[in-house]
Amino acid sequence: MAHYLPAGSAADGVFDLVVTPESAAWGYSSLRVLTLAPDVPVTFDTGQDEMIALPLSGGCTVTVDGQTFHLQGRSGVFDAVTDFAYLPRDSSATLTSAAGAVISLPGSRATRRLPFRYGPASGVPVELRGAGSSSRQVNNFATPAAFETDKLIACEVITPASNWSSYPPHKHDEVSETESELEEIYYYAFRSKAPNGIGGKAAGYQRVYGTADRPIEVLEEISDGDVVLIPHGWHGPAMAAPSHDMYYLNVMAGPAAERAWLISDDPEHGWVRDTWVDQAVDSRLPFYLSSEGETT
């Protein structure tokens, strides 16, 4: 099973990217990315999956069961928190954009059919995590405390150029007091730091490694639209090159009845958290304020 999917390698039909539980050879997590041409509607069935329509750029209308929400969206992932819509399992959804848009659809195999709902940008908690060169911004739009789903946990992480994110390396692949069993997808985008945004290839690096009982080895150069699948094992760091700010969308889900995001740090690296006490958060953060004018 390939754990690194270069941009375009998992396109299917109208979708730029399709990762399903079947294609990933696991049980729950999924992700689709859809480019909407102006005024060209796209209709699809959610099937067994709950999904969230999350604009990456542009806005759209989302219609399910005769009810419609308009998503204002954003110009890009480095510019603002976005509003979103929750799509229930066993639904037919239609997405339309007057000006065109790119919409991500993080999802999970679901056991319950929850209502079609709107999530305002003002309700997304924005967290500054880490310190120093490990500083990053986390937009917790669908984490357990922020928004109800059946199984899905999702957030956005934005990392300034040169910083290490998803650090220290950690895992969540077994059930214990400190871990929950979650499959994870990383979907990447980058922004050049060169004048006028003109500069070389967008690049970052992603590391995943396993245990003696469950080996896995991933060390990849990552660019726009690339995906890394993490069925198990320690993951991190995700490293932003000095030339580019880095964004990734995290999608997680697992079998537990209780929806929780619990992690264990690699004991070889977990001590680094103690060093953050005496360091300031990177002054380049936050990348942007919430829609109400402050981080939450």
Coordinates of C-alpha atoms in Angstrom, one line a residue:
M1 CA 0.0 0.0 0.0
A2 CA 1.4 3.4 -1.0
H3 CA 1.4 5.9 1.9
Y4 CA 2.5 8.8 -0.3
L5 CA 0.2 10.0 -3.0
P6 CA 1.6 12.7 -5.3
A7 CA -0.8 15.4 -6.5
G8 CA -3.0 14.1 -9.3
S9 CA -2.2 10.4 -8.6
A10 CA -5.5 9.7 -6.8
A11 CA -7.8 11.7 -9.1
D12 CA -11.1 10.0 -10.0
G13 CA -13.9 11.4 -12.2
V14 CA -14.8 15.0 -11.2
F15 CA -12.6 14.8 -8.1
D16 CA -9.0 16.0 -8.1
L17 CA -8.3 13.6 -5.1
V18 CA -10.2 10.6 -3.8
V19 CA -9.1 8.7 -0.7
T20 CA -11.6 6.2 0.6
P21 CA -11.3 3.6 3.4
E22 CA -11.1 1.0 0.6
S23 CA -8.3 2.7 -1.4
A24 CA -6.4 3.4 1.8
A25 CA -6.9 -0.2 3.0
W26 CA -8.3 0.9 6.4
G27 CA -11.7 1.3 8.0
Y28 CA -12.8 4.9 8.4
S29 CA -11.0 8.1 7.2
S30 CA -11.6 9.6 3.7
L31 CA -10.9 12.7 1.8
R32 CA -12.0 14.2 -1.6
V33 CA -11.0 17.4 -3.2
L34 CA -13.2 19.0 -5.9
T35 CA -12.6 21.9 -8.3
L36 CA -15.9 23.6 -9.1
A37 CA -16.0 25.5 -12.5
P38 CA -18.1 28.6 -12.4
D39 CA -21.9 27.8 -12.4
V40 CA -21.3 24.1 -13.1
P41 CA -23.0 22.1 -10.3
V42 CA -21.6 18.8 -9.1
T43 CA -23.8 16.2 -7.4
F44 CA -22.6 13.2 -5.5
D45 CA -23.8 10.7 -2.9
T46 CA -22.1 10.5 0.5
G47 CA -23.0 6.8 0.8
Q48 CA -21.8 5.4 4.1
D49 CA -19.6 8.5 4.9
E50 CA -20.3 11.7 6.8
M51 CA -18.4 14.6 5.1
I52 CA -17.6 18.2 5.7
A53 CA -17.6 20.6 2.7
L54 CA -14.6 22.9 3.6
P55 CA -13.7 25.6 1.0
L56 CA -9.9 25.8 0.3
S57 CA -10.4 28.7 -2.1
G58 CA -13.6 30.4 -3.2
G59 CA -17.1 29.9 -1.9
C60 CA -20.1 27.7 -2.9
T61 CA -23.6 26.7 -2.2
V62 CA -24.3 23.3 -0.7
T63 CA -27.7 21.6 -1.1
V64 CA -28.8 18.4 0.7
D65 CA -32.4 17.2 1.0
G66 CA -33.8 20.4 -0.4
Q67 CA -32.0 22.6 2.2
T68 CA -29.2 25.0 1.0
F69 CA -26.4 26.7 2.8
H70 CA -24.2 29.3 1.2
L71 CA -20.5 29.1 2.2
Q72 CA -18.7 32.4 2.0
G73 CA -15.4 30.5 1.9
R74 CA -12.0 32.4 1.5
S75 CA -9.5 33.5 -1.0
G76 CA -7.1 30.8 0.2
V77 CA -6.0 28.7 3.1
F78 CA -3.3 31.2 4.2
D79 CA -5.8 34.1 4.3
A80 CA -8.7 33.2 6.6
V81 CA -10.6 30.7 8.6
T82 CA -13.6 29.4 6.5
D83 CA -17.2 28.5 7.2
F84 CA -18.2 24.9 6.2
A85 CA -21.2 22.5 5.9
Y86 CA -21.7 19.1 7.5
L87 CA -23.0 16.5 5.0
P88 CA -24.8 13.5 6.5
R89 CA -24.2 9.9 5.4
D90 CA -26.8 8.5 3.0
S91 CA -27.3 11.9 1.3
S92 CA -27.2 13.4 -2.2
A93 CA -25.3 16.7 -2.1
T94 CA -25.0 19.3 -4.8
L95 CA -22.3 21.9 -4.8
T96 CA -22.3 25.0 -7.0
S97 CA -20.0 28.1 -7.2
A98 CA -20.7 31.2 -9.1
A99 CA -17.1 32.2 -9.4
G100 CA -15.4 28.8 -9.1
A101 CA -13.9 27.2 -6.0
V102 CA -11.8 24.4 -4.7
I103 CA -13.6 22.4 -2.0
S104 CA -12.2 19.7 0.3
L105 CA -14.4 17.0 1.6
P106 CA -12.9 15.4 4.7
G107 CA -15.0 12.4 5.8
S108 CA -15.4 9.2 7.7
R109 CA -17.4 6.0 7.6
A110 CA -20.3 6.8 9.9
T111 CA -22.7 4.8 12.0
R112 CA -25.2 7.6 12.6
R113 CA -27.0 10.0 10.2
L114 CA -26.6 13.4 11.9
P115 CA -28.4 16.5 10.5
F116 CA -27.2 18.7 7.6
R117 CA -25.6 21.7 9.4
Y118 CA -23.8 25.0 8.8
G119 CA -20.5 25.8 10.6
P120 CA -19.7 29.5 10.8
A121 CA -16.1 30.7 10.6
S122 CA -16.7 32.6 13.8
G123 CA -17.2 29.3 15.6
V124 CA -13.8 27.8 14.7
P125 CA -11.4 27.8 17.6
V126 CA -7.9 28.9 16.5
E127 CA -5.0 27.6 18.6
L128 CA -1.4 28.6 18.6
R129 CA 0.5 25.4 19.4
G130 CA 4.2 24.8 20.3
A131 CA 6.9 27.6 20.6
G132 CA 10.0 28.8 18.9
S133 CA 10.8 26.9 15.7
S134 CA 8.0 24.4 16.6
S135 CA 5.3 27.0 16.5
R136 CA 2.2 26.5 14.3
Q137 CA -1.4 27.6 14.1
V138 CA -4.3 25.0 14.3
N139 CA -7.8 25.8 13.1
N140 CA -10.0 23.3 15.1
F141 CA -13.1 23.3 12.9
A142 CA -14.1 19.7 13.5
T143 CA -12.3 18.6 16.6
P144 CA -14.3 16.9 19.4
A145 CA -14.9 20.0 21.5
A146 CA -15.6 22.2 18.5
F147 CA -18.2 20.5 16.3
E148 CA -20.3 17.3 16.6
T149 CA -19.8 14.5 14.1
D150 CA -20.1 10.7 14.4
K151 CA -16.5 9.6 13.9
L152 CA -14.7 12.4 12.0
I153 CA -12.0 14.6 13.5
A154 CA -10.5 17.2 11.3
C155 CA -8.4 20.4 11.6
E156 CA -6.1 22.7 9.6
V157 CA -2.5 23.3 10.6
I158 CA -0.5 26.3 9.2
T159 CA 3.2 26.4 9.8
P160 CA 5.6 29.3 9.1
A161 CA 8.5 28.8 6.7
S162 CA 11.5 27.0 8.4
N163 CA 9.4 25.6 11.3
W164 CA 8.8 22.0 12.3
S165 CA 5.2 21.0 12.8
S166 CA 3.5 17.7 13.9
Y167 CA 6.3 17.7 16.5
P168 CA 7.4 16.0 18.6
P169 CA 6.7 12.7 16.7
H170 CA 3.6 11.1 18.2
K171 CA 1.1 8.3 17.4
H172 CA -2.5 7.3 18.0
D173 CA -2.9 3.8 16.8
E174 CA -3.9 1.8 19.8
V175 CA -6.5 2.0 22.6
S176 CA -5.1 3.1 26.0
E177 CA -5.5 5.7 28.6
T178 CA -3.2 8.0 26.6
E179 CA -4.0 7.0 23.0
S180 CA -7.0 6.6 20.7
E181 CA -7.0 4.6 17.6
L182 CA -7.2 7.0 14.6
E183 CA -6.2 6.7 10.9
E184 CA -4.9 10.0 9.6
I185 CA -4.6 11.8 6.3
Y186 CA -2.4 14.8 5.6
Y187 CA -3.2 17.0 2.6
Y188 CA -0.7 19.7 1.8
A189 CA -0.5 23.2 0.3
F190 CA 2.3 25.8 0.3
R191 CA 2.8 29.6 -0.1
S192 CA 6.0 31.0 -1.5
K193 CA 8.0 33.6 0.6
A194 CA 9.7 35.0 -2.6
P195 CA 8.9 38.5 -3.7
N196 CA 5.5 38.6 -5.4
G197 CA 5.1 34.9 -4.6
I198 CA 7.4 33.9 -7.4
G199 CA 10.0 31.3 -6.5
G200 CA 11.0 27.7 -6.8
K201 CA 9.0 24.5 -6.3
A202 CA 6.9 24.4 -3.1
A203 CA 8.5 21.9 -0.8
G204 CA 8.3 20.4 2.7
Y205 CA 9.1 17.1 4.2
Q206 CA 7.0 14.5 6.1
R207 CA 8.4 11.7 8.3
V208 CA 6.4 8.6 9.5
Y209 CA 8.0 5.6 11.2
G210 CA 6.7 2.5 13.0
T211 CA 7.4 0.2 15.9
A212 CA 9.1 -3.2 15.8
D213 CA 5.7 -4.8 15.8
R214 CA 4.1 -2.5 13.2
P215 CA 6.8 -1.2 10.9
I216 CA 6.2 1.7 8.5
E217 CA 8.7 4.0 6.8
V218 CA 7.9 7.3 5.0
L219 CA 10.3 10.2 4.3
E220 CA 9.0 12.2 1.4
E221 CA 9.4 15.6 -0.1
I222 CA 5.9 17.1 -0.1
S223 CA 4.5 19.7 -2.5
D224 CA 1.1 21.3 -3.4
G225 CA -1.7 18.8 -3.4
D226 CA 0.3 15.9 -2.1
V227 CA -1.1 13.4 0.5
V228 CA 0.4 11.2 3.1
L229 CA -1.6 8.4 4.6
I230 CA -0.8 7.3 8.2
P231 CA -2.5 4.0 9.2
H232 CA -0.3 3.7 12.3
G233 CA 3.1 4.6 13.7
W234 CA 4.9 7.7 14.9
H235 CA 4.5 10.7 12.6
G236 CA 6.4 13.9 12.6
P237 CA 8.0 16.1 12.0
A238 CA 6.3 17.8 9.1
M239 CA 9.0 20.3 8.0
A240 CA 8.4 23.6 6.2
A241 CA 11.3 24.7 3.9
P242 CA 12.6 28.2 4.5
S243 CA 11.2 29.2 1.1
H244 CA 7.5 28.4 1.8
D245 CA 4.8 28.6 4.5
M246 CA 3.1 25.2 4.8
Y247 CA -0.5 24.2 5.2
Y248 CA -2.0 20.8 5.9
L249 CA -5.5 19.5 6.4
N250 CA -5.6 16.7 8.9
V251 CA -8.4 14.1 8.6
M252 CA -8.8 11.4 11.4
A253 CA -11.3 8.7 12.3
G254 CA -11.4 5.4 14.1
P255 CA -13.6 2.7 15.5
A256 CA -14.0 3.9 19.1
A257 CA -17.6 4.7 20.3
E258 CA -16.2 7.9 22.0
R259 CA -14.8 10.4 19.6
A260 CA -11.4 11.5 21.1
W261 CA -8.0 12.7 19.9
L262 CA -5.4 11.2 22.3
I263 CA -1.7 10.9 21.4
S264 CA 1.5 9.4 22.8
D265 CA 4.8 11.2 22.1
D266 CA 7.8 9.2 21.0
P267 CA 9.8 9.0 24.3
E268 CA 13.0 9.7 22.4
H269 CA 11.6 13.2 21.5
G270 CA 8.8 14.0 23.9
W271 CA 11.1 15.9 26.2
V272 CA 11.3 18.8 23.7
R273 CA 7.9 20.0 25.0
D274 CA 9.5 21.0 28.2
T275 CA 11.8 23.4 26.4
W276 CA 8.9 25.4 25.0
V277 CA 8.2 26.9 28.5
D278 CA 11.0 29.3 28.1
Q279 CA 10.3 30.1 24.4
A280 CA 7.9 32.6 22.8
V281 CA 5.5 31.6 20.1
D282 CA 6.8 32.5 16.7
S283 CA 6.0 36.2 16.1
R284 CA 4.7 35.4 12.6
L285 CA 1.7 33.8 14.2
P286 CA -1.2 34.0 13.9
F287 CA -1.3 34.0 10.2
Y288 CA -4.7 35.7 10.4
L289 CA -7.3 36.6 13.1
S290 CA -10.6 35.0 13.5
S291 CA -13.7 36.6 11.8
E292 CA -14.4 38.3 15.2
G293 CA -10.9 40.0 15.2
E294 CA -9.0 37.8 17.6
T295 CA -7.7 34.2 18.0
T296 CA -9.9 32.0 20.1

